[in-house]
Short mmCIF file of C-alpha atoms (C1' of nucleotides) in Angstrom, two decimals:
data_model
loop_
_atom_site.label_atom_id
_atom_site.label_comp_id
_atom_site.label_asym_id
_atom_site.label_seq_id
_atom_site.Cartn_x
_atom_site.Cartn_y
_atom_site.Cartn_z
CA MET A 184 13.27 29.27 -12.64
CA PRO A 185 15.46 26.94 -10.65
CA LEU A 186 14.65 23.44 -9.47
CA ARG A 187 12.40 23.58 -6.44
CA PHE A 188 10.48 21.23 -4.19
CA TYR A 189 7.76 21.57 -1.60
CA ASN A 190 9.27 20.87 1.79
CA THR A 191 6.94 19.46 4.45
CA LEU A 192 9.27 20.76 7.14
CA THR A 193 8.96 24.41 6.14
CA GLN A 194 5.60 24.09 4.35
CA LYS A 195 7.10 26.04 1.50
CA THR A 196 8.35 25.38 -1.99
CA GLU A 197 12.08 25.89 -1.82
CA GLU A 198 14.92 26.02 -4.27
CA PHE A 199 16.92 22.83 -4.28
CA SER A 200 20.66 22.45 -4.58
CA THR A 201 23.48 20.64 -2.84
CA ARG A 202 27.02 21.77 -2.18
CA ASP A 203 28.70 19.01 -4.15
CA ASN A 204 25.97 18.09 -6.63
CA VAL A 205 25.53 14.80 -4.82
CA VAL A 206 22.04 14.10 -3.51
CA ARG A 207 21.88 12.05 -0.34
CA MET A 208 18.41 10.64 -0.42
CA TYR A 209 16.48 8.19 1.69
CA THR A 210 13.18 6.52 0.87
CA CYS A 211 11.07 4.64 3.37
CA GLY A 212 10.62 1.26 1.75
CA PRO A 213 8.05 -1.46 2.14
CA THR A 214 7.20 -3.59 5.14
CA VAL A 215 7.34 -7.03 3.62
CA TYR A 216 4.43 -8.88 5.19
CA ASN A 217 2.30 -9.06 2.06
CA TYR A 218 2.26 -8.24 -1.64
CA ALA A 219 2.50 -4.53 -2.32
CA HIS A 220 -0.63 -2.90 -3.69
CA ILE A 221 -0.92 -0.22 -6.34
CA GLY A 222 -1.15 2.50 -3.69
CA ASN A 223 2.23 1.49 -2.33
CA PHE A 224 3.71 1.82 -5.77
CA ARG A 225 2.79 5.46 -5.98
CA SER A 226 5.20 6.04 -3.13
CA PHE A 227 7.95 4.36 -5.11
CA ILE A 228 7.25 5.70 -8.57
CA PHE A 229 7.43 9.18 -7.11
CA PRO A 230 11.04 8.88 -5.87
CA ASP A 231 11.88 7.14 -9.14
CA ILE A 232 10.70 10.13 -11.14
CA LEU A 233 12.47 12.37 -8.65
CA ARG A 234 15.71 10.41 -9.12
CA ARG A 235 15.48 10.58 -12.87
CA TRP A 236 14.80 14.28 -12.88
CA LEU A 237 17.61 15.03 -10.44
CA ARG A 238 19.96 13.14 -12.71
CA ALA A 239 18.67 14.99 -15.74
CA ARG A 240 19.53 18.15 -13.84
CA GLY A 241 23.10 17.06 -13.32
CA PHE A 242 23.01 15.59 -9.82
CA THR A 243 24.67 12.39 -8.74
CA LEU A 244 22.54 10.13 -6.60
CA LYS A 245 23.29 8.42 -3.38
CA HIS A 246 19.96 6.87 -2.62
CA VAL A 247 19.06 4.43 0.11
CA MET A 248 15.84 2.50 0.56
CA ASN A 249 15.12 0.19 3.45
CA ILE A 250 13.20 -3.06 3.54
CA THR A 251 11.40 -3.41 6.85
CA ASP A 252 11.69 -7.12 7.48
CA ILE A 253 11.03 -7.12 11.21
CA ASP A 254 7.92 -5.66 12.80
CA ASP A 255 4.71 -6.62 14.59
CA LYS A 256 2.73 -7.60 11.52
CA ILE A 257 5.56 -9.65 10.12
CA ILE A 258 5.93 -11.53 13.36
CA ARG A 259 2.20 -12.05 13.67
CA ASP A 260 1.78 -13.32 10.10
CA SER A 261 4.93 -15.41 9.95
CA VAL A 262 3.92 -17.19 13.14
CA LYS A 263 0.49 -17.76 11.66
CA ALA A 264 2.10 -19.14 8.50
CA GLY A 265 4.44 -21.30 10.54
CA LYS A 266 7.48 -19.90 8.80
CA SER A 267 10.71 -18.42 9.97
CA LEU A 268 11.09 -14.67 9.70
CA ASP A 269 13.46 -15.00 6.79
CA GLU A 270 11.40 -17.59 4.94
CA PHE A 271 8.35 -15.41 5.32
CA THR A 272 9.80 -12.03 4.37
CA SER A 273 11.97 -13.21 1.49
CA VAL A 274 8.88 -14.12 -0.54
CA TYR A 275 7.50 -10.60 -0.28
CA THR A 276 10.84 -8.90 -0.64
CA GLU A 277 11.40 -10.74 -3.91
CA ALA A 278 7.88 -9.94 -5.07
CA PHE A 279 8.38 -6.28 -4.27
CA LEU A 280 11.65 -6.10 -6.17
CA ALA A 281 10.12 -7.91 -9.13
CA ASP A 282 7.09 -5.62 -9.19
CA THR A 283 9.06 -2.41 -8.94
CA ALA A 284 11.41 -3.69 -11.64
CA SER A 285 8.53 -4.35 -14.00
CA LEU A 286 7.27 -0.85 -13.20
CA ARG A 287 10.72 0.32 -14.31
CA VAL A 288 11.50 1.82 -10.95
CA GLU A 289 15.25 2.26 -10.81
CA ARG A 290 17.00 0.48 -8.00
CA PRO A 291 18.37 2.85 -5.39
CA GLU A 292 22.14 2.63 -4.87
CA HIS A 293 21.51 0.80 -1.60
CA ILE A 294 18.59 -1.40 -0.67
CA VAL A 295 19.05 -2.29 2.96
CA SER A 296 17.47 -4.88 5.20
CA ALA A 297 16.55 -3.95 8.77
CA VAL A 298 17.48 -7.29 10.31
CA LYS A 299 20.98 -6.95 8.88
CA HIS A 300 21.52 -3.70 10.75
CA ILE A 301 20.68 -4.61 14.31
CA PRO A 302 24.16 -3.56 15.59
CA GLU A 303 23.74 -0.09 14.07
CA MET A 304 20.37 0.26 15.76
CA ILE A 305 21.78 -0.84 19.12
CA GLU A 306 24.48 1.74 18.78
CA ALA A 307 21.98 4.44 17.96
CA VAL A 308 19.91 3.57 21.02
CA GLN A 309 23.04 3.63 23.17
CA GLN A 310 23.99 7.02 21.85
CA LEU A 311 20.54 8.33 22.65
CA THR A 312 20.85 6.91 26.13
CA GLU A 313 24.23 8.60 26.61
CA ARG A 314 22.58 11.87 25.73
CA GLY A 315 19.75 11.36 28.17
CA HIS A 316 16.94 10.82 25.71
CA THR A 317 15.81 7.41 26.86
CA TYR A 318 14.43 5.44 29.78
CA VAL A 319 13.84 1.78 30.34
CA SER A 320 10.51 0.37 31.40
CA GLU A 321 9.93 -3.34 31.86
CA GLY A 322 12.88 -4.23 29.69
CA SER A 323 11.94 -1.95 26.80
CA THR A 324 13.77 1.25 25.97
CA TYR A 325 11.72 4.33 25.17
CA TYR A 326 12.48 7.72 23.73
CA ARG A 327 11.45 10.48 26.12
CA ILE A 328 10.15 13.14 23.81
CA SER A 329 10.14 15.81 26.48
CA THR A 330 13.93 15.81 26.03
CA PHE A 331 13.53 16.92 22.42
CA PRO A 332 11.77 20.30 22.44
CA GLU A 333 11.49 20.46 18.69
CA TYR A 334 9.33 17.36 18.58
CA GLY A 335 6.39 18.10 16.27
CA LYS A 336 8.20 20.43 13.92
CA LEU A 337 7.70 18.22 10.88
CA SER A 338 4.04 17.35 11.34
CA HIS A 339 3.34 20.79 12.81
CA ASN A 340 1.64 19.33 15.79
CA ASP A 341 1.81 21.10 19.10
CA PHE A 342 2.58 18.67 21.87
CA SER A 343 3.11 21.25 24.58
CA GLY A 344 -0.25 20.36 26.11
CA ILE A 345 0.97 16.89 26.86
CA ARG A 346 2.44 16.75 30.30
CA ALA A 347 5.87 15.33 30.51
CA GLY A 348 6.12 12.86 33.31
CA ALA A 349 2.38 12.34 33.56
CA ARG A 350 1.95 8.63 33.84
CA VAL A 351 -0.22 7.30 31.07
CA ASP A 352 -2.32 4.23 31.45
CA ASN A 353 -1.97 1.98 28.50
CA ASP A 354 -2.88 -1.64 28.12
CA GLU A 355 0.18 -2.63 26.17
CA TYR A 356 2.98 -0.34 27.11
CA ASP A 357 4.23 1.23 30.22
CA LYS A 358 5.27 4.65 29.03
CA ASP A 359 5.84 7.80 30.99
CA ASP A 360 4.19 9.94 28.37
CA ALA A 361 1.66 9.13 25.71
CA ARG A 362 3.90 10.41 22.93
CA ASP A 363 7.00 8.52 23.94
CA PHE A 364 7.84 5.77 21.52
CA VAL A 365 9.67 2.52 21.80
CA LEU A 366 13.24 2.17 20.56
CA TRP A 367 13.84 -1.36 21.70
CA LYS A 368 11.16 -3.85 22.60
CA ALA A 369 11.72 -6.43 25.29
CA ALA A 370 11.48 -9.99 24.02
CA LYS A 371 8.18 -11.80 24.25
CA GLU A 372 7.53 -15.51 24.29
CA GLY A 373 7.68 -17.09 20.86
CA GLU A 374 8.92 -13.98 19.11
CA PRO A 375 12.25 -13.50 17.40
CA SER A 376 14.74 -11.58 19.49
CA TRP A 377 18.38 -10.57 19.68
CA ASP A 378 20.53 -10.79 22.76
CA THR A 379 22.23 -7.43 22.97
CA PRO A 380 23.87 -5.04 25.42
CA ILE A 381 20.59 -3.16 25.72
CA GLY A 382 18.67 -6.28 26.50
CA VAL A 383 17.07 -9.25 24.82
CA GLY A 384 14.54 -8.00 22.36
CA ARG A 385 13.99 -6.47 18.96
CA PRO A 386 14.12 -3.00 17.47
CA GLY A 387 11.22 -0.60 17.33
CA TRP A 388 10.15 0.40 13.89
CA HIS A 389 11.38 3.97 13.87
CA ILE A 390 14.98 3.40 14.82
CA GLU A 391 15.83 1.35 11.73
CA CYS A 392 15.43 4.23 9.30
CA SER A 393 17.49 6.65 11.35
CA ALA A 394 20.26 4.16 11.93
CA MET A 395 20.51 2.95 8.35
CA ALA A 396 20.12 6.38 6.80
CA MET A 397 22.99 7.71 8.91
CA LYS A 398 25.15 4.68 8.23
CA TYR A 399 24.96 5.06 4.46
CA LEU A 400 24.38 8.77 4.04
CA GLY A 401 25.96 10.45 7.03
CA ASP A 402 24.43 12.80 9.59
CA GLN A 403 22.64 15.00 7.14
CA LEU A 404 20.44 14.04 4.22
CA ASP A 405 19.39 16.24 1.35
CA ILE A 406 16.08 14.53 0.67
CA HIS A 407 13.89 12.09 2.55
CA THR A 408 10.78 10.71 0.86
CA GLY A 409 7.83 8.66 2.00
CA GLY A 410 4.06 8.47 1.94
CA VAL A 411 2.12 11.25 3.69
CA ASP A 412 0.95 8.88 6.37
CA LEU A 413 4.52 8.46 7.54
CA THR A 414 4.90 12.13 8.37
CA PHE A 415 3.59 11.45 11.84
CA PRO A 416 4.76 9.68 13.82
CA HIS A 417 7.41 7.86 11.83
CA HIS A 418 9.32 10.75 10.31
CA GLU A 419 8.83 12.92 13.36
CA ASN A 420 10.45 10.13 15.36
CA GLU A 421 13.26 9.75 12.86
CA ILE A 422 14.08 13.40 13.40
CA ALA A 423 13.98 13.04 17.18
CA GLN A 424 16.31 10.06 16.98
CA ALA A 425 18.83 11.40 14.50
CA GLU A 426 18.95 14.93 15.82
CA GLY A 427 18.93 13.63 19.37
CA ILE A 428 22.20 11.91 18.53
CA THR A 429 23.92 14.43 16.28
CA GLY A 430 22.43 17.75 17.31
CA LYS A 431 22.40 18.61 13.61
CA GLN A 432 19.54 19.02 11.21
CA PHE A 433 18.85 15.51 9.94
CA VAL A 434 17.08 16.21 6.63
CA ARG A 435 16.97 19.35 4.51
CA PHE A 436 14.01 18.43 2.30
CA TRP A 437 11.13 16.23 3.40
CA LEU A 438 9.07 15.18 0.40
CA HIS A 439 5.81 13.32 0.91
CA ALA A 440 3.74 11.50 -1.68
CA GLU A 441 -0.03 11.69 -1.40
CA HIS A 442 -2.16 8.62 -1.25
CA LEU A 443 -4.02 6.76 -3.91
CA SER A 444 -7.66 6.01 -3.33
CA VAL A 445 -9.74 3.51 -5.26
CA ASP A 446 -13.21 4.52 -6.40
CA SER A 447 -12.89 7.46 -4.01
CA GLN A 448 -12.37 5.23 -1.02
CA LYS A 449 -9.40 4.13 0.94
CA MET A 450 -8.11 0.79 -0.16
CA SER A 451 -9.00 -1.91 2.27
CA LYS A 452 -9.46 -5.61 2.20
CA SER A 453 -12.99 -5.35 3.54
CA LEU A 454 -14.01 -3.17 0.60
CA GLY A 455 -12.34 -5.58 -1.79
CA ASN A 456 -10.62 -2.74 -3.61
CA VAL A 457 -7.00 -3.62 -2.92
CA TYR A 458 -5.23 -4.29 -6.20
CA THR A 459 -1.78 -5.63 -6.83
CA LEU A 460 0.24 -5.35 -9.98
CA ARG A 461 -0.59 -8.98 -10.65
CA ASP A 462 -4.32 -8.21 -10.48
CA LEU A 463 -3.91 -5.54 -13.14
CA GLY A 464 -1.89 -7.90 -15.28
CA GLU A 465 -4.64 -10.47 -15.12
CA ARG A 466 -7.03 -7.86 -16.41
CA GLY A 467 -4.76 -7.23 -19.36
CA PHE A 468 -3.04 -4.06 -18.22
CA PRO A 469 0.72 -3.88 -18.68
CA PRO A 470 2.85 -2.41 -15.87
CA GLU A 471 3.68 0.72 -17.81
CA ALA A 472 -0.01 1.66 -17.84
CA LEU A 473 0.07 1.88 -14.06
CA ARG A 474 3.40 3.64 -14.19
CA TYR A 475 1.96 6.25 -16.51
CA LEU A 476 -1.19 6.71 -14.46
CA LEU A 477 0.66 7.07 -11.17
CA GLY A 478 3.25 9.34 -12.71
CA SER A 479 0.84 11.59 -14.58
CA VAL A 480 -0.70 13.16 -11.50
CA PRO A 481 1.67 15.35 -9.48
CA TYR A 482 2.86 13.48 -6.42
CA ARG A 483 1.37 15.82 -3.85
CA LYS A 484 -2.12 15.50 -5.22
CA LYS A 485 -4.45 12.74 -4.16
CA LEU A 486 -5.08 10.34 -6.98
CA ASN A 487 -8.27 8.39 -7.40
CA PHE A 488 -7.63 5.11 -9.14
CA THR A 489 -10.28 3.79 -11.54
CA PHE A 490 -10.08 1.30 -14.33
CA ASP A 491 -11.32 3.99 -16.70
CA GLY A 492 -8.30 6.02 -15.70
CA LEU A 493 -6.06 3.06 -16.33
CA LYS A 494 -7.60 2.56 -19.77
CA ALA A 495 -7.03 6.23 -20.52
CA ALA A 496 -3.38 5.71 -19.58
CA VAL A 497 -3.11 2.84 -22.06
CA THR A 498 -4.60 4.99 -24.82
CA SER A 499 -2.34 7.91 -24.00
CA ILE A 500 0.75 5.75 -24.13
CA GLU A 501 -0.37 4.33 -27.45
CA ARG A 502 -0.71 7.83 -28.85
CA LEU A 503 2.88 8.57 -27.88
CA ARG A 504 4.12 5.28 -29.30
CA ASN A 505 2.31 5.93 -32.56
CA PHE A 506 4.01 9.27 -32.74
CA GLN A 507 7.40 7.69 -32.20
CA LEU A 508 6.69 5.06 -34.86
CA ARG A 509 5.66 7.78 -37.24
CA LEU A 510 8.92 9.63 -36.69
CA TRP A 511 10.83 6.44 -37.32
CA ASN A 512 8.89 5.29 -40.37
CA THR A 513 7.97 8.39 -42.31
CA LYS A 514 10.02 9.27 -45.36
CA LEU A 515 10.72 12.95 -44.95
CA THR A 516 11.67 15.50 -47.53
CA GLU A 517 15.07 17.12 -47.40
CA GLY A 518 15.72 20.28 -45.48
CA THR A 519 14.98 21.68 -42.07
CA ASN A 520 11.95 23.68 -41.11
CA PRO A 521 12.89 26.40 -38.60
CA ALA A 522 9.34 26.51 -37.26
CA ALA A 523 9.55 22.82 -36.36
CA GLU A 524 12.86 23.38 -34.60
CA GLU A 525 11.32 26.22 -32.65
CA ARG A 526 8.41 24.01 -31.63
CA ALA A 527 10.81 21.43 -30.25
CA ARG A 528 12.74 24.08 -28.38
CA VAL A 529 9.59 25.57 -26.84
CA ALA A 530 8.25 22.16 -25.84
CA ASP A 531 11.56 21.16 -24.34
CA SER A 532 11.83 24.22 -22.16
CA ALA A 533 8.18 23.97 -21.11
CA PHE A 534 8.85 20.39 -20.08
CA ASP A 535 11.90 21.40 -18.04
CA GLU A 536 10.11 24.25 -16.38
CA ALA A 537 7.21 22.02 -15.37
CA MET A 538 9.47 19.34 -13.91
CA ASP A 539 11.59 21.90 -12.09
CA ASP A 540 8.43 23.15 -10.45
CA ASP A 541 8.15 20.45 -7.80
CA LEU A 542 7.86 17.73 -10.45
CA ASN A 543 4.68 18.99 -12.08
CA THR A 544 4.29 15.94 -14.29
CA ALA A 545 0.78 16.88 -15.41
CA GLU A 546 2.03 20.12 -16.87
CA ALA A 547 5.06 18.41 -18.38
CA LEU A 548 2.77 15.96 -20.12
CA GLY A 549 0.72 18.86 -21.39
CA ALA A 550 3.85 20.19 -23.11
CA VAL A 551 4.53 16.76 -24.59
CA PHE A 552 1.06 16.25 -26.01
CA GLU A 553 0.84 19.73 -27.37
CA TYR A 554 4.10 19.12 -29.16
CA VAL A 555 2.91 15.77 -30.46
CA ARG A 556 -0.27 17.27 -31.88
CA GLU A 557 1.53 20.15 -33.55
CA THR A 558 4.18 17.90 -34.97
CA ASN A 559 1.66 15.37 -36.25
CA SER A 560 -0.01 18.27 -37.97
CA ALA A 561 3.30 19.33 -39.50
CA LEU A 562 3.90 15.75 -40.62
CA ASP A 563 0.48 15.74 -42.30
CA SER A 564 1.22 18.92 -44.16
CA GLY A 565 4.80 18.06 -45.06
CA ASP A 566 6.21 20.93 -43.01
CA PHE A 567 8.33 18.54 -41.03
CA ARG A 568 11.62 17.72 -42.75
CA VAL A 569 14.54 15.35 -42.41
CA GLY A 570 16.50 17.92 -40.46
CA ASN A 571 13.74 18.22 -37.87
CA GLY A 572 13.89 14.55 -36.99
CA PRO A 573 16.71 14.64 -34.45
CA SER A 574 15.23 17.38 -32.25
CA ALA A 575 11.87 15.61 -32.23
CA LEU A 576 13.39 12.27 -31.28
CA ALA A 577 15.58 13.93 -28.68
CA PHE A 578 12.59 15.55 -27.02
CA LEU A 579 10.70 12.28 -27.02
CA ALA A 580 13.74 10.58 -25.55
CA LYS A 581 13.93 13.14 -22.77
CA PHE A 582 10.29 12.58 -21.96
CA ASP A 583 10.84 8.83 -21.90
CA SER A 584 13.97 9.08 -19.77
CA ILE A 585 11.66 10.29 -17.00
CA PHE A 586 8.33 8.62 -17.68
CA ASP A 587 9.73 5.45 -19.26
CA VAL A 588 6.57 4.13 -20.89
CA LEU A 589 7.32 3.94 -24.61
CA ARG A 590 8.91 0.52 -24.58
CA PRO A 591 6.15 -2.10 -24.56
CA THR A 592 6.40 -4.75 -21.88
CA VAL A 593 4.44 -7.40 -23.67
CA LEU A 594 4.92 -8.04 -27.32
CA SER A 595 1.77 -9.92 -27.99
CA VAL A 596 2.77 -10.70 -31.56
CA SER A 597 2.54 -14.41 -32.26
CA MET A 598 4.00 -14.52 -35.75
CA ALA A 599 7.48 -14.30 -37.16
CA PRO A 600 8.40 -10.96 -38.74
CA THR A 601 9.26 -12.59 -42.07
CA GLU A 602 5.86 -14.24 -42.18
CA ILE A 603 4.22 -10.90 -41.39
CA GLU A 604 6.13 -9.27 -44.24
CA THR A 605 5.07 -12.01 -46.63
CA LEU A 606 1.43 -11.53 -45.76
CA ILE A 607 1.75 -7.75 -46.08
CA ALA A 608 3.20 -8.22 -49.56
CA GLU A 609 0.39 -10.58 -50.48
CA ARG A 610 -2.14 -8.06 -49.23
CA ALA A 611 -0.49 -5.34 -51.31
CA SER A 612 -0.89 -7.49 -54.43
CA ALA A 613 -4.50 -8.21 -53.58
CA LYS A 614 -5.16 -4.52 -53.11
CA LYS A 615 -3.55 -3.76 -56.44
CA VAL A 616 -6.13 -5.89 -58.23
CA ARG A 617 -8.82 -4.50 -55.95
CA ASN A 618 -9.36 -7.83 -54.29
CA PHE A 619 -10.30 -6.14 -51.02
CA ALA A 620 -11.95 -9.22 -49.63
CA ARG A 621 -8.63 -11.05 -49.66
CA ALA A 622 -6.82 -7.95 -48.36
CA ASP A 623 -9.18 -7.71 -45.39
CA GLU A 624 -8.87 -11.41 -44.78
CA ILE A 625 -5.12 -11.02 -44.45
CA ARG A 626 -5.50 -8.02 -42.19
CA LYS A 627 -7.84 -10.03 -40.00
CA GLU A 628 -5.41 -12.93 -39.88
CA LEU A 629 -2.61 -10.63 -38.78
CA ALA A 630 -4.85 -9.00 -36.20
CA ASP A 631 -5.51 -12.42 -34.73
CA HIS A 632 -1.77 -12.71 -34.24
CA GLY A 633 -1.56 -9.35 -32.50
CA VAL A 634 -0.42 -7.37 -35.52
CA VAL A 635 -2.03 -4.07 -36.47
CA LEU A 636 -1.50 -2.66 -39.96
CA GLU A 637 -1.21 0.94 -41.02
CA ASP A 638 -1.28 1.97 -44.67
CA THR A 639 0.66 5.13 -45.36
CA LYS A 640 0.23 7.73 -48.08
CA ASP A 641 3.23 6.56 -50.06
CA GLY A 642 1.72 3.11 -50.48
CA LYS A 643 3.79 1.44 -47.80
CA THR A 644 2.25 -0.60 -45.00
CA ASN A 645 3.69 -0.50 -41.50
CA TRP A 646 2.79 -2.86 -38.73
CA LYS A 647 2.90 -2.64 -34.97
CA PRO A 648 1.98 -4.87 -32.07
CA ALA A 649 -1.62 -4.54 -30.90
CA GLN A 650 -2.16 -2.92 -27.54
CA SER A 651 -3.43 -5.20 -24.85
"C1'" G B 103 -11.36 18.74 18.84
"C1'" G B 104 -6.02 19.59 16.68
"C1'" C B 105 -2.96 19.47 12.21
"C1'" G B 106 -2.96 19.05 6.90
"C1'" C B 107 -4.86 18.45 1.75
"C1'" G B 108 -8.52 19.21 -1.81
"C1'" G B 109 -13.40 20.77 -4.38
"C1'" U B 110 -11.91 23.39 -12.30
"C1'" A B 111 -16.13 20.24 -18.30
"C1'" G B 112 -18.86 13.03 -18.53
"C1'" C B 113 -13.91 11.23 -16.28
"C1'" C B 114 -8.49 12.44 -15.05
"C1'" A B 115 -6.16 17.07 -14.55
"C1'" A B 116 -2.75 21.99 -15.28
"C1'" G B 117 -2.97 26.95 -14.29
"C1'" U B 118 -2.91 32.49 -13.67
"C1'" G B 119 -5.07 39.14 -10.55
"C1'" G B 120 -6.88 40.38 -17.01
"C1'" U B 121 -10.41 36.84 -18.92
"C1'" A B 122 -9.86 28.61 -18.58
"C1'" A B 123 -3.21 23.73 -20.65
"C1'" G B 124 -3.22 18.70 -21.77
"C1'" G B 125 -5.13 13.49 -21.79
"C1'" C B 126 -9.41 10.06 -22.03
"C1'" A B 127 -14.45 9.59 -23.49
"C1'" G B 128 -18.59 11.71 -26.83
"C1'" A B 129 -20.40 14.30 -31.54
"C1'" G B 130 -19.41 16.04 -36.58
"C1'" G B 131 -15.86 16.43 -40.61
"C1'" C B 132 -11.17 15.54 -43.66
"C1'" C B 133 -8.04 11.50 -45.26
"C1'" U B 134 -8.77 5.98 -46.58
"C1'" G B 135 -11.46 0.77 -51.07
"C1'" C B 136 -12.67 -0.08 -45.85
"C1'" A B 137 -9.68 0.36 -41.69
"C1'" A B 138 -5.61 1.96 -38.65
"C1'" A B 139 -2.96 6.28 -37.64
"C1'" G B 140 -3.29 11.46 -37.96
"C1'" C B 141 -5.56 16.25 -38.44
"C1'" C B 142 -9.72 19.88 -37.99
"C1'" U B 143 -14.26 21.45 -35.52
"C1'" U B 144 -17.15 20.76 -31.26
"C1'" U B 145 -17.85 19.66 -25.65
"C1'" A B 146 -16.63 24.86 -18.74
"C1'" U B 147 -19.64 32.61 -20.50
"C1'" U B 148 -17.07 29.30 -16.26
"C1'" C B 149 -13.42 27.25 -11.97
"C1'" G B 150 -18.01 24.25 -4.28
"C1'" U B 151 -21.40 28.48 -1.98
"C1'" C B 152 -21.93 33.43 -0.13
"C1'" G B 153 -19.69 37.97 0.89
"C1'" G B 154 -15.26 41.44 0.63
"C1'" U B 155 -10.80 43.89 -1.73
"C1'" U B 156 -9.97 45.44 -6.97
"C1'" C B 157 -11.04 48.88 -13.02
"C1'" G B 158 -11.09 43.53 -13.16
"C1'" A B 159 -10.82 37.19 -9.14
"C1'" U B 160 -11.22 30.83 -10.78
"C1'" U B 161 -6.65 33.05 -9.00
"C1'" C B 162 -6.13 37.56 -2.87
"C1'" C B 163 -9.11 37.97 2.05
"C1'" G B 164 -13.27 36.20 5.23
"C1'" A B 165 -17.24 32.96 6.34
"C1'" C B 166 -19.73 28.65 5.18
"C1'" C B 167 -20.77 23.74 2.73
"C1'" C B 168 -18.73 19.12 0.99
"C1'" G B 169 -14.88 15.24 0.42
"C1'" C B 170 -10.30 13.11 2.15
"C1'" G B 171 -5.85 12.08 5.16
"C1'" C B 172 -3.09 12.10 9.83
"C1'" C B 173 -3.51 12.54 15.23
"C1'" U B 174 -2.74 4.08 17.05
"C1'" C B 175 -0.17 0.39 12.59
"C1'" C B 176 -0.37 2.06 7.47
"C1'" A B 177 2.72 4.01 1.06
#
RNA sequence: GGCGCGGUAGCCAAGUGGUAAGGCAGAGGCCUGCAAAGCCUUUAUUCGUCGGUUCGAUUCCGACCCGCGCCUCCA
């Protein structure tokens, strides 16, 4: 079966390909008015896994993500903090980039700042005006959605019941129609603004994504990702803007990531269940645990975050790492077992098939763990030979090229390797004379330094860092 | 009210018109001086409820119940 994704636009799972094997992809990035929480990261780990899988399937990526560094909340909070826009947003932009880096989220080819693209947004608004899609009211420019009959096609909302031209009373805005949205906001006292041909003011939120996406990716994108909550109105408005200008289909595939809840409830400050990556770190969880947890549930399925789930992720990762260590450390007998090669082949194709099916990571992991169990069993029985090593390591490497969790972030070992080896040798001598008390004492000492020992059948002792 | 998603073992979760992947946790066992790691057995006669279609439905259809999201800013 070919690679396929569920497309919000058509509400169907569709085969994916591009003419030139280049994927033009846009991801709605963060609004940098605070530290990102773990729910936000689901929306960024998803496109990361998507990127990695597309590359594994031979595509070249041209991926753009925006940083929204001008909007109402930013203005509100920066004023409150007594900081300039740039002073205020740069803190959270840096934090976001650091967090996503520690979560091993690959950097898109372009990370673009909204405030650095004001001219592009002005031009987009002007083009919409030329095409009769806008009107000005009290200095602000609005998009008149009655000029875009297809409005609602992404969110599958029917807006035909809303009367075009019916004046809507609204405390804040003076719009002709309730669904019209602002493209350019007239300047207000004490707020940052730009003096431009379309007036003194600042951009509306929606226009930045359309303008920047088209600047870097052209008129038509292959994939656009974002959280489900952005489907309406943000992405609907992006379509109205871009297609209002070009008359061409803006995006072929709209992919939306479901939300994360915490203890079955929406994250909110009042419930005290908003967690950041730093919070998890303080509780002893490394970033890859969150990465695994968020990646293990298919992106279109709601995910309920619990600390038990996070612990399970840690244990699962450890199982995979142990397997990798075993492959590295075990002395294998000569030869190649065809059955083991077949297992690797079956697991590999099951993994591919699962990922091709709209990134079914849960099923892909099922293939991985089944393979690990069977191969551990073969290692126990000696049915796994030297010649089977490469296919096993290759499969594990493929898994890790997508999930990227095998490399430990924190090496909690607080002892030099030579010293560890010396103690292991001393323990071996103690064991030889059945001085188990001394042997256990040494093992305890090493454990206190974050070192876990494993005695193997052939009398060797391996060590590994303790899990946090 | 409109649009959309979901209800599968203690928890997370995959899946199919033909009789329930995988992970975590629990229990028992093998291995081990003891551990660690690993393996084996065990844990859903059953997939929200009630009807229907079918030789056969968890999987299709209908109704209902429950949870959630969006419809204003939101990943």
